[in-house]
XYZ file of C-alpha atoms in Angstrom:
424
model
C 9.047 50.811 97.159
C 10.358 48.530 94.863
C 13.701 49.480 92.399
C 13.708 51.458 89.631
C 14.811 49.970 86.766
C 16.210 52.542 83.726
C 17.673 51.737 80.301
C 20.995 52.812 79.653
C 22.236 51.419 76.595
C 21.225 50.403 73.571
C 22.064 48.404 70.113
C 19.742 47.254 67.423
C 21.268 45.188 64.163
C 17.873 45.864 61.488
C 17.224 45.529 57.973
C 17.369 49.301 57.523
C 20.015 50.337 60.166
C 23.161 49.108 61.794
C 23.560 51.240 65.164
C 21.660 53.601 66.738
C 22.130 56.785 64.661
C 21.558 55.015 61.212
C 18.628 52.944 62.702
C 17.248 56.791 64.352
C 17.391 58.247 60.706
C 15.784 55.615 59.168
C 12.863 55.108 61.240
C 12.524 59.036 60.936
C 12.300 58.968 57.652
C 10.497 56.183 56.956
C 13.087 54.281 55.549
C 11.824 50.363 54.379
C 14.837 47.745 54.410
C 12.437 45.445 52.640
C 14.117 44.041 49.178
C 13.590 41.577 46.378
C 15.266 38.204 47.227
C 16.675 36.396 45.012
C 17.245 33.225 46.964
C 13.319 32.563 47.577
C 12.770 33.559 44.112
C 15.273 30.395 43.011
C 13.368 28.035 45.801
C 10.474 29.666 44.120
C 8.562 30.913 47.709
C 5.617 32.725 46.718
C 6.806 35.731 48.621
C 10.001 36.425 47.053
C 10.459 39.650 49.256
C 12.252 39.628 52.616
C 14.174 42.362 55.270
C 17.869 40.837 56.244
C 20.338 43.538 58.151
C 23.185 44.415 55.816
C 26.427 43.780 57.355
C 29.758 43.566 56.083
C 33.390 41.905 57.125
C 34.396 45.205 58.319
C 31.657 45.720 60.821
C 31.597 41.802 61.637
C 35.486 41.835 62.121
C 35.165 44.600 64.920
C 33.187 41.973 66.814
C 34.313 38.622 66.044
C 37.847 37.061 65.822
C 39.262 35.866 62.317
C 39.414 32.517 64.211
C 35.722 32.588 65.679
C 34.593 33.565 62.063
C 36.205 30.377 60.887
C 33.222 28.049 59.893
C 30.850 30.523 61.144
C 27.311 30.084 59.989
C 25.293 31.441 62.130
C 23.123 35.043 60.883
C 21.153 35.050 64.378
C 24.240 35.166 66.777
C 25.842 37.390 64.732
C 23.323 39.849 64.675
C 23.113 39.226 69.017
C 26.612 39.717 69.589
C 26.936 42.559 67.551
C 23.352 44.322 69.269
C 24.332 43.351 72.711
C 27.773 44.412 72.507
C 26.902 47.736 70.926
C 24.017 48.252 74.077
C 27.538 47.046 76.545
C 29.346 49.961 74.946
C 26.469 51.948 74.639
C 25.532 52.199 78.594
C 29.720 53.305 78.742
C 30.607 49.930 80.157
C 34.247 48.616 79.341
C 34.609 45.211 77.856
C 36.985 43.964 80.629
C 39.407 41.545 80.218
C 39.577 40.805 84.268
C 40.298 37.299 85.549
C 37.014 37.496 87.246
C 33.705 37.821 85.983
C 31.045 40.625 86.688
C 28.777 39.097 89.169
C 26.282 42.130 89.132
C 25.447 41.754 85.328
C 24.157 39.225 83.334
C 21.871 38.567 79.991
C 18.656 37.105 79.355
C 18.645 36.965 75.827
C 16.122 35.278 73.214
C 16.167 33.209 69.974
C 13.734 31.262 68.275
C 16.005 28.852 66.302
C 19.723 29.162 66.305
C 22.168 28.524 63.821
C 19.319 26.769 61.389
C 21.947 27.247 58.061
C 24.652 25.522 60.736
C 22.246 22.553 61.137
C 21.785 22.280 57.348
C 25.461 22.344 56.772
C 26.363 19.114 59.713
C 23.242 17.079 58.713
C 24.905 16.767 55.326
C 28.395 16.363 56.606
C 26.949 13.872 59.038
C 25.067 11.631 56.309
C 28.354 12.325 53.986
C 30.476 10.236 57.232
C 31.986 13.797 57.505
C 31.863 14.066 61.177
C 34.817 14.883 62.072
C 34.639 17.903 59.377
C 32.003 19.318 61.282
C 34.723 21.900 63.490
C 34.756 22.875 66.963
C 31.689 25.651 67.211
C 29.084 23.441 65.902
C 27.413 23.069 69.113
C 27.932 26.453 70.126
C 26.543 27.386 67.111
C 23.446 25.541 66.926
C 22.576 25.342 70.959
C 19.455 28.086 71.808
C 21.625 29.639 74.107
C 25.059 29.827 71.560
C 23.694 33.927 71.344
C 23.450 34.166 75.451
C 26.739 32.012 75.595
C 28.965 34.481 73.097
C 27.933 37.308 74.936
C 28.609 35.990 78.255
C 31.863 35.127 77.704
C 32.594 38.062 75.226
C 31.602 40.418 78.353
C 32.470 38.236 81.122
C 29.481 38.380 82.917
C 28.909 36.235 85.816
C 24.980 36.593 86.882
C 22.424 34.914 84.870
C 23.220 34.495 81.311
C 20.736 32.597 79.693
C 18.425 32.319 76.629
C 14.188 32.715 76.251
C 12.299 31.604 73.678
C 8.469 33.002 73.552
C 8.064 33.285 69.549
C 7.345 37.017 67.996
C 6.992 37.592 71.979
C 10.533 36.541 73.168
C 12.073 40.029 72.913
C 10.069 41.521 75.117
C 9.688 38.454 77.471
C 12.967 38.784 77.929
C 13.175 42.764 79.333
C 10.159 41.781 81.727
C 12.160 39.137 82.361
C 15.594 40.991 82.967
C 13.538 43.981 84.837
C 11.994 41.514 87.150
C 15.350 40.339 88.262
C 16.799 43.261 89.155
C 14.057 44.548 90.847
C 14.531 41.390 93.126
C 18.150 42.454 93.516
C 19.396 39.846 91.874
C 21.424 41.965 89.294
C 22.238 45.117 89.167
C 22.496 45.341 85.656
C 21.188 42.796 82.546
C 21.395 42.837 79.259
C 17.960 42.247 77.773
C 17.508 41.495 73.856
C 16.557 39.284 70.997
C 17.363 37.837 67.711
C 16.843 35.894 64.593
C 18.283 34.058 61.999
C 17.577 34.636 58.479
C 17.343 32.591 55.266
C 14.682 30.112 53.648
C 15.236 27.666 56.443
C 13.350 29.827 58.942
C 10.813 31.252 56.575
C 9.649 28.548 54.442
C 6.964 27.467 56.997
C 5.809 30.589 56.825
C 5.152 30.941 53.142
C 3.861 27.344 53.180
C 1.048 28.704 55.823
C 0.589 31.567 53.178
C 0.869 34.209 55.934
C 3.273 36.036 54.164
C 2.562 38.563 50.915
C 2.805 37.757 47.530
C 1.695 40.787 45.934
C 4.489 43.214 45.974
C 7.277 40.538 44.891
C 7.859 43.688 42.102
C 7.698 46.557 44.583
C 9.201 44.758 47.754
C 9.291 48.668 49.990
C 5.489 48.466 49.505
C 5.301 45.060 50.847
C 5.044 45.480 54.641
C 1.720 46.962 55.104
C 0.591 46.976 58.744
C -2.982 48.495 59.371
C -3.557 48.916 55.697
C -7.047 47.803 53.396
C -4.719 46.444 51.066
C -2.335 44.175 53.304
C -1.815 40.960 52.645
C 0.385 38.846 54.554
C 3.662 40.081 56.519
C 6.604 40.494 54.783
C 9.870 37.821 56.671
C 12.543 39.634 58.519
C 15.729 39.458 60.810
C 17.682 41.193 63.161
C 18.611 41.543 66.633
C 18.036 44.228 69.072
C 19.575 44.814 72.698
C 18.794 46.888 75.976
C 21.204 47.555 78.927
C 18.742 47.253 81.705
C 20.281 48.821 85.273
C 19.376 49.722 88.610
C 18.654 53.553 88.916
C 21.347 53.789 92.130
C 24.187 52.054 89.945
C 23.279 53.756 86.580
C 23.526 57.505 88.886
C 26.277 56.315 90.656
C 28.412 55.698 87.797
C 26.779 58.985 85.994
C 25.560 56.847 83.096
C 23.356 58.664 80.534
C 19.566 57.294 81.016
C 17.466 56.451 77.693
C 13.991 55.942 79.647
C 12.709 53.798 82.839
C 10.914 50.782 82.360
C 7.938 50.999 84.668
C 7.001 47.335 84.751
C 4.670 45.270 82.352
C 2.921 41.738 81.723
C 3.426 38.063 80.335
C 0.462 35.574 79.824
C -1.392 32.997 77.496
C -4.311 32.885 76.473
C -3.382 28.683 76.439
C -5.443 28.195 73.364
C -9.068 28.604 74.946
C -11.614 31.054 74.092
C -10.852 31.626 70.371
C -6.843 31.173 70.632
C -4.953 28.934 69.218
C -1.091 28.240 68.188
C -1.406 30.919 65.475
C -4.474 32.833 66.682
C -4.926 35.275 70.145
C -7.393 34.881 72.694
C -8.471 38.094 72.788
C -9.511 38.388 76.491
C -5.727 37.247 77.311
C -4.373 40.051 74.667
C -7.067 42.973 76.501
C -6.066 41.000 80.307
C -2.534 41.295 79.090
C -2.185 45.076 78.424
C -4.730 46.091 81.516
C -2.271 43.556 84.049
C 0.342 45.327 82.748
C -0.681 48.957 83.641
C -0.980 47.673 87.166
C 2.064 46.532 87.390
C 3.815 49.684 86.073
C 1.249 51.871 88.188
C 0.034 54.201 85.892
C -3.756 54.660 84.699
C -4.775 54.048 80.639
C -4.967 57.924 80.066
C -1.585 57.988 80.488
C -0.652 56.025 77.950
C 0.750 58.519 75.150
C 1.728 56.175 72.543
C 1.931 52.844 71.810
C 4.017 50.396 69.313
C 2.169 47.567 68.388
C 2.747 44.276 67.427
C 0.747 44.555 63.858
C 1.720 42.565 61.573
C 0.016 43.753 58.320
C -2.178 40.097 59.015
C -5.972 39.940 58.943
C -5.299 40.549 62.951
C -5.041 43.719 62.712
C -7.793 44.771 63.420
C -8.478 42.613 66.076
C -5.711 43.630 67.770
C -6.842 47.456 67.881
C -10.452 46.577 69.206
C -8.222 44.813 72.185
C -6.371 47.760 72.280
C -9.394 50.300 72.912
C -11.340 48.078 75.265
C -8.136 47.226 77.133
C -7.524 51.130 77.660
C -11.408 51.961 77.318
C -10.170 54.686 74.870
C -11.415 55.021 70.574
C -11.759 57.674 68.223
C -9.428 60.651 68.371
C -9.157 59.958 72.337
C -6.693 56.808 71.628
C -2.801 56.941 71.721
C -0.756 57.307 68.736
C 0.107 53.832 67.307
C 2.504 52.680 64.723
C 3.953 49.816 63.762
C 7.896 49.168 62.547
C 6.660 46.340 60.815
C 6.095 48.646 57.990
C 9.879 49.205 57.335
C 11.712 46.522 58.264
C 9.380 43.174 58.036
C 8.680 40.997 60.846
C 11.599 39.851 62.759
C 9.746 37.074 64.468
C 11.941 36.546 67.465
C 13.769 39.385 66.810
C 11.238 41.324 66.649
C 9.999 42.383 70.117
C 13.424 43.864 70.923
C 14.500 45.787 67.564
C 10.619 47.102 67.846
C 11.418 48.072 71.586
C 14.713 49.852 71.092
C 12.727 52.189 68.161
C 9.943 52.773 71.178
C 12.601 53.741 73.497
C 14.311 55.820 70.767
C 10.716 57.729 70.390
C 10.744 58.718 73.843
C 14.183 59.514 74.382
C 14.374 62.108 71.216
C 10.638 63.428 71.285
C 9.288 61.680 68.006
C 6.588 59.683 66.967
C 7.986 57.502 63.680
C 5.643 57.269 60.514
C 3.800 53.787 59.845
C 4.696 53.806 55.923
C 2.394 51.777 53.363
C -1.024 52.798 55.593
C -2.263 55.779 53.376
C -5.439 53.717 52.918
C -6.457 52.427 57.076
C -8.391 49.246 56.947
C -12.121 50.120 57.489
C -12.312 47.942 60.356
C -9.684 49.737 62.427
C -10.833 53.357 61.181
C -14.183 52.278 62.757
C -12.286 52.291 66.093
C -10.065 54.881 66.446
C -9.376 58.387 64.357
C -6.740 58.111 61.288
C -5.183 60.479 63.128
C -3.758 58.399 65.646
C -2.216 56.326 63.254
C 0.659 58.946 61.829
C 1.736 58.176 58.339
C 4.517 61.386 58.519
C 6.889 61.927 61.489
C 5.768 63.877 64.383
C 8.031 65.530 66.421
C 6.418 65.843 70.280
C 7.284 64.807 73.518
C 5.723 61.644 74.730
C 5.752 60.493 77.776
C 4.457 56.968 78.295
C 4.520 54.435 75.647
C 2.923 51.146 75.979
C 5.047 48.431 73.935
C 3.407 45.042 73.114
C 3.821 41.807 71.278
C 1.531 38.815 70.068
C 3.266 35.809 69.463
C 2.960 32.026 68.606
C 1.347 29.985 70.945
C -0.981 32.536 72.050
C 1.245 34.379 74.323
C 1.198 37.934 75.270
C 3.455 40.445 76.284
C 3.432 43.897 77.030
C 6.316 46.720 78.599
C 5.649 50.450 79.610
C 8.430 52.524 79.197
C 8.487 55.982 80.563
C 10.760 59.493 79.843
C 12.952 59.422 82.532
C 12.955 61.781 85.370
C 14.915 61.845 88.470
């Protein structure tokens, strides 16, 4: 039998919560952290809407140094660090200041640019002859792995500490990946997460591409519109989220509370054949995806209780519910419940797999199902699939017990987790 693998912290940095009990609330009660902004209305972006965490010096000082927050310019680390260090404390783990490092942990966690404003700031300083202005961090800063790095050596941990980088997919890529090592026994615990800068610098391709909506620059919280007749485009977002992945023997050995067990899942590509491309899915790798992933978490499609999609309030939509009901062989008012955070807090692009799998686990861990907000009128060609029903628009309270989370990224690449209510 191979290990079981539990989750036993958590920490999520969103637009519209900081830590676990705001974040819980807000998802709730539908809460959208989507707001006018006025820096891509000056740089006149046609979507002049976007969803950025709000932290202040107060929080940041609790997890940063005055001294490391010297020339500090980087959103996406900061949001990492603070996630992953919250999931550390979270799981009841000290912060240790041994001479040694903690061989039995590690972190596998993802970025999809780091430190972009950081880059803007040395190119100038560079073609100014300032380069000797440029400070100490600016590598650490601007590296892929500067989020992985911080948290290694904020922690100490001495297993794998390292950074993935799978587009809206590298969250969760990186708890497969973090599961799959410690059920080889290579760690006993890892930190798994995700993160993403924010600012113009990251979105502007974006809203060049015109994937991103331009019709609710006056009503930004009914801009994110997953699912919905009326979406049009996905509204750009940040963030960071983290999960303490462990061993069931260590987590029950040291009494830690458990959030949920992650049962196994799937990565592929559809490598841009049959209908995918680097911003389109091949749909048989999405449906091969999901069904290779209940195989390797063991459990049959019926099971499957809820899900949390990827959705992205895109003309894929829809696409990516007909995937969803051949994959599981399951329409109508037979399919899981399905929503999407998307509607609340934007899409976090590399962020986004992990803040969207810490609100799954949250679902199953407290017995809710959270509201997909903007989606009173369902597109007609997902209501031709499965029953509004499925598709909550109010908060349910009920006990689920599987939930199927998956994301779509970039690339054409695919990933998909099952996370399960724990029991011993």
């Amino acid at each position: 039998m191979k290990k079981r693998v539990v989750i036993t912290g958590m920490g999520i940095v969103a637009p519209n919560g900081i830590g676990l009990a705001q974040f819980t609330q807000a998802i709730k009660e539908g809460v959208s952290g989507v707001k006018f902004d006025a820096e891509l209305d000056r740089l006149q972006f046609s979507c002049k809407i976007s969803a950025k965490p709000n932290l202040d010096l107060q929080t940041i000082s609790r997890y940063f140094s005055e001294l490391e927050l010297r020339n500090f310019n980087s959103s996406g680390i900061m949001y990492g660090v603070i996630a992953g260090m919250d999931a550390w404390q979270d799981a009841g783990l000290p912060i240790s200041e041994n001479a040694n490092p903690d061989w039995e942990s590690g972190t596998i966690f993802g970025t999809g640019t780091s430190g972009i404003e950081k880059f803007r700031e040395s190119i100038y300083k560079i073609d100014d002859l300032q380069t000797r202005k440029l400070g100490s961090t600016a590598v650490a800063q601007t590296m892929n792995s500067g989020v992985s790095a911080y948290l290694g050596g904020k922690l100490g941990l001495g297993n794998q500490v390292t950074t993935n980088s799978s587009a809206c997919t590298t969250g969760t890529e990186s708890i497969m990946m973090a599961y799959e090592r410690i059920i080889s026994g290579k760690a006993k615990r890892m930190l798994a997460g995700s993160t993403s800068d924010s600012g113009p610098y990251i979105w502007g391709g974006f809203d060049a591409m015109k994937v991103c909506t331009f019709k609710h620059n006056d009503d930004p919280e009914k801009g994110s519109r997953p699912m919905s007749a009326t979406a049009s485009g996905f509204v750009p977002g940040s963030g960071a989220g983290a999960l303490l992945l462990e061993d069931l023997e260590s987590a029950i050995a040291r009494n830690a509370r458990i959030y949920a067990e992650v049962l196994g899942g799937n990565i592929n590509s559809g490598g841009q054949r049959g209908g995918g491309t680097m911003t389109a899915p091949n749909a048989e790798a999405v449906r091969r995806c999901i069904t290779d992933a209940l195989l390797n978490a063991g459990i049959d499609a019926s099971e499957i209780d809820a899900i949390n999609g990827h959705l992205t309030a895109t003309s894929k939509d829809g696409l990516e519910i007909q995937n969803w009901c051949e994959a599981l062989n399951r329409s109508g008012k037979g399919f899981p419940y399905i929503n999407s955070l998307k509607s609340m807090v934007g899409h976090c692009l590399s962020g986004a797999g992990s803040v969207e799998s810490v609100a799954s686990v949250l679902q199953l861990y407290h017995g809710f199902v959270f509201p997909n907000i903007n989606c009173d009128d369902l597109h007609p060609e997902i209501s031709s699939h499965i029953d509004a029903s499925r598709i909550p628009t109010k908060l349910i309270t009920e006990d689920i017990e599987v939930l199927a989370k998956a994301s779509f990224g970039f690339g054409d690449v695919n990933g998909c987790v099952i996370f399960k209510k724990y029991k011993p």
